[in-house]
Amino acid sequence: MLNNKIKTVGSILMLSLITSLFNLHINKEKLKNEMDNLFRYLSDSIYRYQISVINTDETDYRNIISNENLVISPNRSDNIKLLSSNIQELIKVSHENTIIGNNLWTVANVFPGYMYIYPYKKGYKELMEKIQEKNSYFNYLLDVEKIDYHLGNDNLSVYKTIKVYGPYLEDITQEKLITIYYPLYNNKVIKSILLLDIKYDFLHEYVMNYSYSNMTALKLSSDVGISELIFNIIEKQNNKDTVNIPINVDYKLLVLLYILCFVLYSIVFLIFYFFTRNKKDNLTGFYRKDFFKKTRKTDCIVVIDIDFFKKVNDNHGHAIGDLVISEVSRRIRGLIRKTDIPIRWGGRGICYFI
C-alpha cells in the first residue's frame, strides 16, 4: 500500500514537471511570434499614417485656429498640414496595440517649420524654442540622430531608415523613455519625422502580462539592449527573417507553476480516487458486485472460481484466505486488458467483462 502511494505521488510530480516544461516550450515560441506580429502591426499603422500625411493638403497657417498641440517655429513656412485628426487616429490604433497599450508617452510629427505633439505637456514649447534659437528642431533631429536627408540607396527598406534612441530620462518629466524615429520620405527627400516616445519598460511589462495571462513562467532578459532589439524587429523585411528575442525562464514563476500543476493534478487524482473507492472491493481492488448493474452491455463474461477455497480458510484461517484472494486478483489483473472490467462476484468468485 505504501509503495503504491509513493508511486502515485512520484507520478504526479513527474506529470507536473512535464506539463510545466511543455507549457514553457509552447508559450515561448508563441510569445515571440506575438511580439513580432504586434511590432509589424505597429509599423503598418505608421506606414498608413505617413501615407495620409503625404495625401493631406497644406493650408495657410494664418487661417488655423489656435491649437496647443501645434508648435510653430519662428522660421516657419507659410503653409502647414492639418494633421490633428490623423495623429489622434494613430494614437488610438497604437493604444489598441497590446505591446504598446498605455505605455505610449508622446507622439510628435516634426516638419521643417512646425511640429505636432500629443499630448502637450508643460515645458515642451519652451524646450523647443530653446533648441530652435540656434536651429530648427527638424534640423536638430537630422543632425543628432544622423537621419539621411536624401535616400541615395534604392535598395534601402523603409523600415531600415528608422532610428531607436534610449533609454533616457526626459528632461521635463524625468520619465525613462525609448524614442522611435520614423522619417517620412517623398521622392527620396525627407519631409517630416514621426517620433514615438514609449516608456522604457514596455516590453518587460508585455512579457510579464503575457506570462500571467497564459499561466507560464517567461521573462525578457534583463541585459537585453532594448533599442537594438526594437530596431531589429521592426527592420525585418519579411516573415522569413528571424530575430533573436531573448526570452528567458523566470524560475520563481516556474516553481509556482510547478506547484500549481502538482496541486491541480493531486485534486483530480483525489476526486477520482474518492469517486471510485466506494465502487471497489478493498481486498482485490476490483469493482464490487453491485457495479454489475451499472456497466454497459458486453459481448462476453468470464467467470473464475477458486477451488477448495473453504479448506484454505478452515485449515489456515481467514487471513491466509485473504492473501490467496489478493494474489489471485493480482495475477488476473496482470493478464487481462485495460479495457476489461474485473468484478468480485462473491467470497471466492471473480468475473470480468470483455
mmCIF file of C-alpha atoms in Angstrom:
data_model
loop_
_atom_site.group_PDB
_atom_site.id
_atom_site.type_symbol
_atom_site.label_atom_id
_atom_site.label_comp_id
_atom_site.label_asym_id
_atom_site.label_seq_id
_atom_site.Cartn_x
_atom_site.Cartn_y
_atom_site.Cartn_z
ATOM 1 C CA MET A 1 0.000 0.000 0.000
ATOM 2 C CA LEU A 2 2.821 2.398 0.903
ATOM 3 C CA ASN A 3 4.644 1.603 -2.329
ATOM 4 C CA ASN A 4 1.517 2.401 -4.311
ATOM 5 C CA LYS A 5 1.183 5.786 -2.580
ATOM 6 C CA ILE A 6 4.838 6.579 -3.266
ATOM 7 C CA LYS A 7 4.395 5.619 -6.922
ATOM 8 C CA THR A 8 1.264 7.781 -7.167
ATOM 9 C CA VAL A 9 2.990 10.841 -5.673
ATOM 10 C CA GLY A 10 6.019 10.268 -7.913
ATOM 11 C CA SER A 11 3.797 10.018 -10.978
ATOM 12 C CA ILE A 12 2.023 13.274 -10.097
ATOM 13 C CA LEU A 13 5.376 15.033 -9.549
ATOM 14 C CA MET A 14 6.703 13.806 -12.882
ATOM 15 C CA LEU A 15 3.496 14.710 -14.705
ATOM 16 C CA SER A 16 3.608 18.203 -13.158
ATOM 17 C CA LEU A 17 7.212 18.667 -14.299
ATOM 18 C CA ILE A 18 6.443 17.525 -17.852
ATOM 19 C CA THR A 19 3.412 19.810 -18.008
ATOM 20 C CA SER A 20 5.417 22.812 -16.767
ATOM 21 C CA LEU A 21 8.252 22.293 -19.264
ATOM 22 C CA PHE A 22 5.860 21.675 -22.141
ATOM 23 C CA ASN A 23 3.991 24.837 -21.174
ATOM 24 C CA LEU A 24 7.254 26.827 -21.319
ATOM 25 C CA HIS A 25 8.240 25.449 -24.705
ATOM 26 C CA ILE A 26 4.868 26.148 -26.344
ATOM 27 C CA ASN A 27 4.421 29.625 -24.861
ATOM 28 C CA LYS A 28 7.978 30.762 -25.573
ATOM 29 C CA GLU A 29 7.522 30.366 -29.324
ATOM 30 C CA LYS A 30 4.003 31.757 -29.165
ATOM 31 C CA LEU A 31 5.228 34.839 -27.286
ATOM 32 C CA LYS A 32 7.988 35.529 -29.821
ATOM 33 C CA ASN A 33 5.527 35.272 -32.706
ATOM 34 C CA GLU A 34 3.053 37.589 -30.977
ATOM 35 C CA MET A 35 5.720 40.212 -30.290
ATOM 36 C CA ASP A 36 6.887 40.067 -33.897
ATOM 37 C CA ASN A 37 3.326 40.395 -35.238
ATOM 38 C CA LEU A 38 2.462 43.300 -32.921
ATOM 39 C CA PHE A 39 5.557 45.252 -33.972
ATOM 40 C CA ARG A 40 4.699 44.557 -37.598
ATOM 41 C CA TYR A 41 1.190 45.849 -36.932
ATOM 42 C CA LEU A 42 2.692 48.988 -35.357
ATOM 43 C CA SER A 43 4.874 49.566 -38.426
ATOM 44 C CA ASP A 44 1.895 49.060 -40.734
ATOM 45 C CA SER A 45 -0.112 51.596 -38.716
ATOM 46 C CA ILE A 46 2.677 54.148 -39.006
ATOM 47 C CA TYR A 47 3.048 53.464 -42.719
ATOM 48 C CA ARG A 48 -0.682 54.151 -43.199
ATOM 49 C CA TYR A 49 -0.329 57.337 -41.162
ATOM 50 C CA GLN A 50 2.574 58.526 -43.295
ATOM 51 C CA ILE A 51 0.578 57.901 -46.474
ATOM 52 C CA SER A 52 -2.214 60.040 -45.024
ATOM 53 C CA VAL A 53 0.337 62.784 -44.305
ATOM 54 C CA ILE A 54 1.501 62.770 -47.926
ATOM 55 C CA ASN A 55 -2.098 62.993 -49.125
ATOM 56 C CA THR A 56 -3.012 65.865 -46.792
ATOM 57 C CA ASP A 57 -3.034 69.282 -48.440
ATOM 58 C CA GLU A 58 -1.266 72.267 -46.933
ATOM 59 C CA THR A 59 -3.058 75.403 -45.738
ATOM 60 C CA ASP A 60 -2.023 78.918 -44.794
ATOM 61 C CA TYR A 61 -1.014 78.909 -41.123
ATOM 62 C CA ARG A 62 -2.753 82.285 -40.598
ATOM 63 C CA ASN A 63 -6.119 80.582 -41.167
ATOM 64 C CA ILE A 64 -5.523 77.988 -38.437
ATOM 65 C CA ILE A 65 -7.422 78.150 -35.176
ATOM 66 C CA SER A 66 -5.128 78.209 -32.140
ATOM 67 C CA ASN A 67 -4.030 74.687 -31.191
ATOM 68 C CA GLU A 68 -1.712 73.993 -28.246
ATOM 69 C CA ASN A 69 -0.591 70.737 -29.864
ATOM 70 C CA LEU A 70 0.789 72.657 -32.839
ATOM 71 C CA VAL A 71 4.149 74.301 -32.198
ATOM 72 C CA ILE A 72 5.193 76.672 -34.983
ATOM 73 C CA SER A 73 8.839 77.596 -35.424
ATOM 74 C CA PRO A 74 9.917 81.253 -35.682
ATOM 75 C CA ASN A 75 11.445 80.216 -39.016
ATOM 76 C CA ARG A 76 8.113 78.832 -40.156
ATOM 77 C CA SER A 77 6.908 78.329 -43.660
ATOM 78 C CA ASP A 78 3.702 79.930 -44.846
ATOM 79 C CA ASN A 79 1.820 76.670 -45.267
ATOM 80 C CA ILE A 80 1.316 73.724 -42.914
ATOM 81 C CA LYS A 81 -0.592 70.452 -42.975
ATOM 82 C CA LEU A 82 -3.616 69.952 -40.708
ATOM 83 C CA LEU A 83 -2.879 66.614 -39.071
ATOM 84 C CA SER A 84 -4.622 66.655 -35.694
ATOM 85 C CA SER A 85 -7.196 64.008 -36.630
ATOM 86 C CA ASN A 86 -4.533 61.861 -38.359
ATOM 87 C CA ILE A 87 -2.323 61.829 -35.266
ATOM 88 C CA GLN A 88 -5.229 61.129 -32.928
ATOM 89 C CA GLU A 89 -6.187 58.142 -35.071
ATOM 90 C CA LEU A 90 -2.588 56.883 -34.919
ATOM 91 C CA ILE A 91 -2.601 57.267 -31.126
ATOM 92 C CA LYS A 92 -5.885 55.350 -30.895
ATOM 93 C CA VAL A 93 -4.554 52.477 -33.000
ATOM 94 C CA SER A 94 -1.282 52.415 -31.020
ATOM 95 C CA HIS A 95 -3.168 52.202 -27.710
ATOM 96 C CA GLU A 96 -5.112 49.241 -29.093
ATOM 97 C CA ASN A 97 -1.837 47.503 -29.912
ATOM 98 C CA THR A 98 -1.260 45.403 -26.768
ATOM 99 C CA ILE A 99 2.518 45.603 -26.948
ATOM 100 C CA ILE A 100 2.269 49.407 -26.643
ATOM 101 C CA GLY A 101 -1.032 49.939 -24.811
ATOM 102 C CA ASN A 102 -0.912 52.713 -22.235
ATOM 103 C CA ASN A 103 2.894 52.903 -22.430
ATOM 104 C CA LEU A 104 2.744 55.344 -25.337
ATOM 105 C CA TRP A 105 4.088 58.555 -23.808
ATOM 106 C CA THR A 106 4.243 61.110 -26.622
ATOM 107 C CA VAL A 107 3.598 61.233 -30.364
ATOM 108 C CA ALA A 108 5.134 64.071 -32.378
ATOM 109 C CA ASN A 109 5.395 64.800 -36.061
ATOM 110 C CA VAL A 110 8.212 67.249 -36.816
ATOM 111 C CA PHE A 111 8.328 69.325 -40.002
ATOM 112 C CA PRO A 112 10.968 71.901 -41.018
ATOM 113 C CA GLY A 113 8.881 74.834 -39.781
ATOM 114 C CA TYR A 114 6.456 73.346 -37.282
ATOM 115 C CA MET A 115 5.556 70.243 -35.301
ATOM 116 C CA TYR A 116 2.544 68.488 -33.792
ATOM 117 C CA ILE A 117 2.928 66.999 -30.342
ATOM 118 C CA TYR A 118 0.401 64.868 -28.417
ATOM 119 C CA PRO A 119 -0.250 65.067 -25.567
ATOM 120 C CA TYR A 120 1.085 68.553 -24.976
ATOM 121 C CA LYS A 121 2.991 68.760 -21.688
ATOM 122 C CA LYS A 122 4.049 71.854 -19.837
ATOM 123 C CA GLY A 123 7.565 72.832 -20.812
ATOM 124 C CA TYR A 124 7.581 71.311 -24.307
ATOM 125 C CA LYS A 125 7.151 74.645 -26.040
ATOM 126 C CA GLU A 126 9.947 76.263 -24.020
ATOM 127 C CA LEU A 127 12.224 73.321 -24.769
ATOM 128 C CA MET A 128 11.502 73.539 -28.492
ATOM 129 C CA GLU A 129 12.084 77.297 -28.527
ATOM 130 C CA LYS A 130 15.400 76.831 -26.741
ATOM 131 C CA ILE A 131 16.566 74.337 -29.357
ATOM 132 C CA GLN A 132 15.254 76.472 -32.218
ATOM 133 C CA GLU A 133 17.183 79.530 -31.084
ATOM 134 C CA LYS A 134 20.172 78.031 -32.865
ATOM 135 C CA ASN A 135 18.479 75.752 -35.345
ATOM 136 C CA SER A 136 15.094 74.283 -36.225
ATOM 137 C CA TYR A 137 14.104 71.190 -34.255
ATOM 138 C CA PHE A 138 13.760 69.345 -37.555
ATOM 139 C CA ASN A 139 17.391 70.032 -38.497
ATOM 140 C CA TYR A 140 18.433 69.317 -34.924
ATOM 141 C CA LEU A 141 16.994 65.783 -35.208
ATOM 142 C CA LEU A 142 18.607 65.224 -38.598
ATOM 143 C CA ASP A 143 21.970 66.125 -37.113
ATOM 144 C CA VAL A 144 21.751 64.398 -33.716
ATOM 145 C CA GLU A 145 20.079 61.174 -34.904
ATOM 146 C CA LYS A 146 22.098 61.078 -38.149
ATOM 147 C CA ILE A 147 18.953 60.790 -40.288
ATOM 148 C CA ASP A 148 19.604 60.973 -44.024
ATOM 149 C CA TYR A 149 18.084 63.967 -45.794
ATOM 150 C CA HIS A 150 18.253 62.191 -49.158
ATOM 151 C CA LEU A 151 17.792 58.467 -49.773
ATOM 152 C CA GLY A 152 20.663 57.569 -52.061
ATOM 153 C CA ASN A 153 20.307 53.786 -51.810
ATOM 154 C CA ASP A 154 17.490 52.413 -53.989
ATOM 155 C CA ASN A 155 17.553 49.096 -52.114
ATOM 156 C CA LEU A 156 17.125 50.690 -48.701
ATOM 157 C CA SER A 157 13.999 49.419 -46.957
ATOM 158 C CA VAL A 158 11.598 51.952 -45.454
ATOM 159 C CA TYR A 159 11.986 50.200 -42.118
ATOM 160 C CA LYS A 160 15.779 50.445 -42.235
ATOM 161 C CA THR A 161 15.542 54.230 -42.123
ATOM 162 C CA ILE A 162 14.122 54.241 -38.589
ATOM 163 C CA LYS A 163 16.203 55.182 -35.567
ATOM 164 C CA VAL A 164 15.727 53.999 -31.994
ATOM 165 C CA TYR A 165 17.164 56.037 -29.151
ATOM 166 C CA GLY A 166 17.274 55.312 -25.459
ATOM 167 C CA PRO A 167 16.785 54.642 -22.724
ATOM 168 C CA TYR A 168 16.983 58.202 -21.427
ATOM 169 C CA LEU A 169 15.299 60.436 -18.868
ATOM 170 C CA GLU A 170 13.027 63.092 -20.325
ATOM 171 C CA ASP A 171 14.174 66.491 -19.020
ATOM 172 C CA ILE A 172 10.685 67.790 -18.307
ATOM 173 C CA THR A 173 9.057 64.757 -16.651
ATOM 174 C CA GLN A 174 12.075 62.600 -15.691
ATOM 175 C CA GLU A 175 10.273 59.642 -17.239
ATOM 176 C CA LYS A 176 12.537 56.876 -18.571
ATOM 177 C CA LEU A 177 11.758 56.551 -22.270
ATOM 178 C CA ILE A 178 12.629 54.957 -25.591
ATOM 179 C CA THR A 179 12.111 57.038 -28.752
ATOM 180 C CA ILE A 180 11.459 55.559 -32.179
ATOM 181 C CA TYR A 181 12.068 57.938 -35.110
ATOM 182 C CA TYR A 182 10.226 57.229 -38.355
ATOM 183 C CA PRO A 183 11.481 59.506 -41.178
ATOM 184 C CA LEU A 184 8.918 60.244 -43.867
ATOM 185 C CA TYR A 185 10.414 60.429 -47.375
ATOM 186 C CA ASN A 186 8.717 61.522 -50.562
ATOM 187 C CA ASN A 187 10.650 61.202 -53.828
ATOM 188 C CA LYS A 188 13.671 60.218 -51.715
ATOM 189 C CA VAL A 189 13.660 63.557 -49.866
ATOM 190 C CA ILE A 190 12.747 63.693 -46.190
ATOM 191 C CA LYS A 191 9.571 65.659 -45.463
ATOM 192 C CA SER A 192 8.982 65.047 -41.769
ATOM 193 C CA ILE A 193 9.989 62.877 -38.824
ATOM 194 C CA LEU A 194 7.488 60.974 -36.711
ATOM 195 C CA LEU A 195 8.504 60.411 -33.077
ATOM 196 C CA LEU A 196 7.050 57.816 -30.745
ATOM 197 C CA ASP A 197 8.100 58.158 -27.106
ATOM 198 C CA ILE A 198 7.378 54.913 -25.239
ATOM 199 C CA LYS A 199 8.005 54.011 -21.617
ATOM 200 C CA TYR A 200 11.272 52.133 -21.343
ATOM 201 C CA ASP A 201 9.932 49.010 -19.621
ATOM 202 C CA PHE A 202 7.019 48.438 -22.026
ATOM 203 C CA LEU A 203 8.499 45.194 -23.396
ATOM 204 C CA HIS A 204 9.202 43.813 -19.932
ATOM 205 C CA GLU A 205 5.647 44.690 -18.931
ATOM 206 C CA TYR A 206 4.192 42.993 -22.005
ATOM 207 C CA VAL A 207 6.125 39.749 -21.391
ATOM 208 C CA MET A 208 5.148 39.777 -17.700
ATOM 209 C CA ASN A 209 1.451 40.274 -18.545
ATOM 210 C CA TYR A 210 1.681 37.502 -21.130
ATOM 211 C CA SER A 211 3.130 35.129 -18.534
ATOM 212 C CA TYR A 212 0.365 35.873 -16.053
ATOM 213 C CA SER A 213 -2.464 35.618 -18.554
ATOM 214 C CA ASN A 214 -1.125 32.372 -20.074
ATOM 215 C CA MET A 215 -0.039 30.824 -16.753
ATOM 216 C CA THR A 216 3.570 30.398 -17.811
ATOM 217 C CA ALA A 217 6.979 31.458 -16.464
ATOM 218 C CA LEU A 218 8.735 33.652 -19.026
ATOM 219 C CA LYS A 219 10.541 36.977 -18.832
ATOM 220 C CA LEU A 220 12.543 39.244 -21.090
ATOM 221 C CA SER A 221 16.274 39.002 -20.478
ATOM 222 C CA SER A 222 17.365 41.717 -18.048
ATOM 223 C CA ASP A 223 20.529 42.535 -20.033
ATOM 224 C CA VAL A 224 18.817 42.881 -23.405
ATOM 225 C CA GLY A 225 19.558 46.000 -25.456
ATOM 226 C CA ILE A 226 16.010 47.330 -25.870
ATOM 227 C CA SER A 227 16.866 49.881 -28.579
ATOM 228 C CA GLU A 228 18.742 47.373 -30.708
ATOM 229 C CA LEU A 229 16.047 44.725 -30.225
ATOM 230 C CA ILE A 230 13.256 47.104 -31.287
ATOM 231 C CA PHE A 231 15.192 48.169 -34.381
ATOM 232 C CA ASN A 232 15.933 44.565 -35.381
ATOM 233 C CA ILE A 233 12.296 43.503 -35.028
ATOM 234 C CA ILE A 234 10.901 46.459 -36.995
ATOM 235 C CA GLU A 235 13.646 46.336 -39.619
ATOM 236 C CA LYS A 236 12.676 42.783 -40.627
ATOM 237 C CA GLN A 237 11.595 42.886 -44.259
ATOM 238 C CA ASN A 238 9.614 39.649 -44.412
ATOM 239 C CA ASN A 239 8.357 36.796 -42.277
ATOM 240 C CA LYS A 240 11.310 34.595 -43.251
ATOM 241 C CA ASP A 241 13.759 36.872 -41.457
ATOM 242 C CA THR A 242 14.409 35.827 -37.878
ATOM 243 C CA VAL A 243 15.292 37.959 -34.875
ATOM 244 C CA ASN A 244 16.582 36.500 -31.648
ATOM 245 C CA ILE A 245 14.211 37.767 -28.969
ATOM 246 C CA PRO A 246 15.934 36.900 -25.655
ATOM 247 C CA ILE A 247 13.094 35.297 -23.685
ATOM 248 C CA ASN A 248 14.301 33.542 -20.519
ATOM 249 C CA VAL A 249 12.714 31.363 -17.869
ATOM 250 C CA ASP A 250 11.548 33.104 -14.708
ATOM 251 C CA TYR A 251 12.485 30.407 -12.203
ATOM 252 C CA LYS A 252 10.421 31.905 -9.387
ATOM 253 C CA LEU A 253 7.334 31.748 -11.575
ATOM 254 C CA LEU A 254 8.376 28.281 -12.762
ATOM 255 C CA VAL A 255 8.352 26.991 -9.175
ATOM 256 C CA LEU A 256 4.885 28.481 -8.665
ATOM 257 C CA LEU A 257 3.722 26.951 -11.949
ATOM 258 C CA TYR A 258 5.114 23.557 -10.921
ATOM 259 C CA ILE A 259 3.370 23.730 -7.529
ATOM 260 C CA LEU A 260 0.126 24.762 -9.218
ATOM 261 C CA CYS A 261 0.313 21.815 -11.625
ATOM 262 C CA PHE A 262 1.041 19.458 -8.737
ATOM 263 C CA VAL A 263 -1.926 20.769 -6.751
ATOM 264 C CA LEU A 264 -4.299 20.538 -9.730
ATOM 265 C CA TYR A 265 -3.231 17.007 -10.627
ATOM 266 C CA SER A 266 -3.478 15.983 -6.965
ATOM 267 C CA ILE A 267 -7.025 17.355 -6.765
ATOM 268 C CA VAL A 268 -8.003 15.480 -9.927
ATOM 269 C CA PHE A 269 -6.447 12.275 -8.563
ATOM 270 C CA LEU A 270 -8.187 12.629 -5.183
ATOM 271 C CA ILE A 271 -11.553 13.259 -6.840
ATOM 272 C CA PHE A 272 -11.063 10.173 -8.987
ATOM 273 C CA TYR A 273 -9.864 8.151 -6.006
ATOM 274 C CA PHE A 274 -12.796 9.017 -3.731
ATOM 275 C CA PHE A 275 -15.259 8.649 -6.589
ATOM 276 C CA THR A 276 -14.098 5.128 -7.436
ATOM 277 C CA ARG A 277 -13.139 3.919 -3.938
ATOM 278 C CA ASN A 278 -16.771 3.243 -2.900
ATOM 279 C CA LYS A 279 -17.263 1.137 -6.015
ATOM 280 C CA LYS A 280 -14.294 -1.156 -5.456
ATOM 281 C CA ASP A 281 -13.535 -4.062 -3.196
ATOM 282 C CA ASN A 282 -10.734 -3.185 -0.752
ATOM 283 C CA LEU A 283 -9.139 -6.638 -0.840
ATOM 284 C CA THR A 284 -8.907 -7.219 -4.589
ATOM 285 C CA GLY A 285 -9.127 -3.680 -5.938
ATOM 286 C CA PHE A 286 -11.824 -4.977 -8.316
ATOM 287 C CA TYR A 287 -15.265 -3.456 -8.676
ATOM 288 C CA ARG A 288 -17.956 -4.792 -6.324
ATOM 289 C CA LYS A 289 -20.868 -6.974 -7.422
ATOM 290 C CA ASP A 290 -23.379 -4.111 -7.354
ATOM 291 C CA PHE A 291 -21.342 -2.407 -10.097
ATOM 292 C CA PHE A 292 -22.619 -5.095 -12.490
ATOM 293 C CA LYS A 293 -25.946 -3.309 -12.837
ATOM 294 C CA LYS A 294 -24.276 -0.072 -13.914
ATOM 295 C CA THR A 295 -21.949 -1.425 -16.580
ATOM 296 C CA ARG A 296 -22.622 -1.169 -20.271
ATOM 297 C CA LYS A 297 -23.576 -4.141 -22.373
ATOM 298 C CA THR A 298 -20.795 -6.595 -23.155
ATOM 299 C CA ASP A 299 -20.252 -9.455 -25.584
ATOM 300 C CA CYS A 300 -18.570 -11.838 -23.163
ATOM 301 C CA ILE A 301 -18.300 -12.558 -19.425
ATOM 302 C CA VAL A 302 -15.544 -14.733 -17.941
ATOM 303 C CA VAL A 303 -16.290 -16.261 -14.508
ATOM 304 C CA ILE A 304 -13.429 -17.533 -12.313
ATOM 305 C CA ASP A 305 -13.891 -19.588 -9.135
ATOM 306 C CA ILE A 306 -11.130 -20.515 -6.665
ATOM 307 C CA ASP A 307 -11.299 -24.292 -6.000
ATOM 308 C CA PHE A 308 -11.057 -25.636 -2.415
ATOM 309 C CA PHE A 309 -11.045 -22.127 -1.034
ATOM 310 C CA LYS A 310 -13.136 -23.160 2.003
ATOM 311 C CA LYS A 311 -10.414 -25.639 3.025
ATOM 312 C CA VAL A 312 -7.836 -22.849 2.934
ATOM 313 C CA ASN A 313 -9.943 -20.754 5.340
ATOM 314 C CA ASP A 314 -10.722 -23.737 7.598
ATOM 315 C CA ASN A 315 -7.130 -25.051 7.813
ATOM 316 C CA HIS A 316 -5.105 -21.803 7.707
ATOM 317 C CA GLY A 317 -7.502 -19.059 8.787
ATOM 318 C CA HIS A 318 -9.203 -16.186 7.025
ATOM 319 C CA ALA A 319 -6.047 -14.045 6.983
ATOM 320 C CA ILE A 320 -4.348 -16.590 4.720
ATOM 321 C CA GLY A 321 -7.546 -16.865 2.683
ATOM 322 C CA ASP A 322 -7.433 -13.113 2.102
ATOM 323 C CA LEU A 323 -3.843 -13.417 0.904
ATOM 324 C CA VAL A 324 -4.906 -16.114 -1.582
ATOM 325 C CA ILE A 325 -7.714 -13.942 -2.944
ATOM 326 C CA SER A 326 -5.373 -10.943 -3.159
ATOM 327 C CA GLU A 327 -2.699 -12.940 -5.007
ATOM 328 C CA VAL A 328 -5.182 -14.479 -7.445
ATOM 329 C CA SER A 329 -6.599 -10.998 -8.136
ATOM 330 C CA ARG A 330 -3.118 -9.624 -8.753
ATOM 331 C CA ARG A 331 -2.400 -12.349 -11.300
ATOM 332 C CA ILE A 332 -5.710 -11.867 -13.043
ATOM 333 C CA ARG A 333 -5.088 -8.122 -13.298
ATOM 334 C CA GLY A 334 -1.747 -8.851 -14.921
ATOM 335 C CA LEU A 335 -3.382 -10.997 -17.589
ATOM 336 C CA ILE A 336 -6.447 -9.025 -18.604
ATOM 337 C CA ARG A 337 -6.543 -5.929 -20.796
ATOM 338 C CA LYS A 338 -7.002 -2.397 -19.536
ATOM 339 C CA THR A 339 -10.363 -2.223 -21.284
ATOM 340 C CA ASP A 340 -11.690 -5.298 -19.407
ATOM 341 C CA ILE A 341 -13.732 -4.709 -16.233
ATOM 342 C CA PRO A 342 -12.907 -7.096 -13.315
ATOM 343 C CA ILE A 343 -15.589 -7.621 -10.633
ATOM 344 C CA ARG A 344 -15.501 -9.570 -7.358
ATOM 345 C CA TRP A 345 -18.656 -11.608 -7.549
ATOM 346 C CA GLY A 346 -18.672 -13.294 -4.150
ATOM 347 C CA GLY A 347 -16.441 -14.706 -1.436
ATOM 348 C CA ARG A 348 -14.303 -16.676 -3.879
ATOM 349 C CA GLY A 349 -15.815 -15.833 -7.245
ATOM 350 C CA ILE A 350 -14.426 -13.334 -9.730
ATOM 351 C CA CYS A 351 -15.697 -12.371 -13.157
ATOM 352 C CA TYR A 352 -14.668 -9.816 -15.705
ATOM 353 C CA PHE A 353 -16.346 -8.283 -18.724
ATOM 354 C CA ILE A 354 -14.596 -8.380 -22.047
#
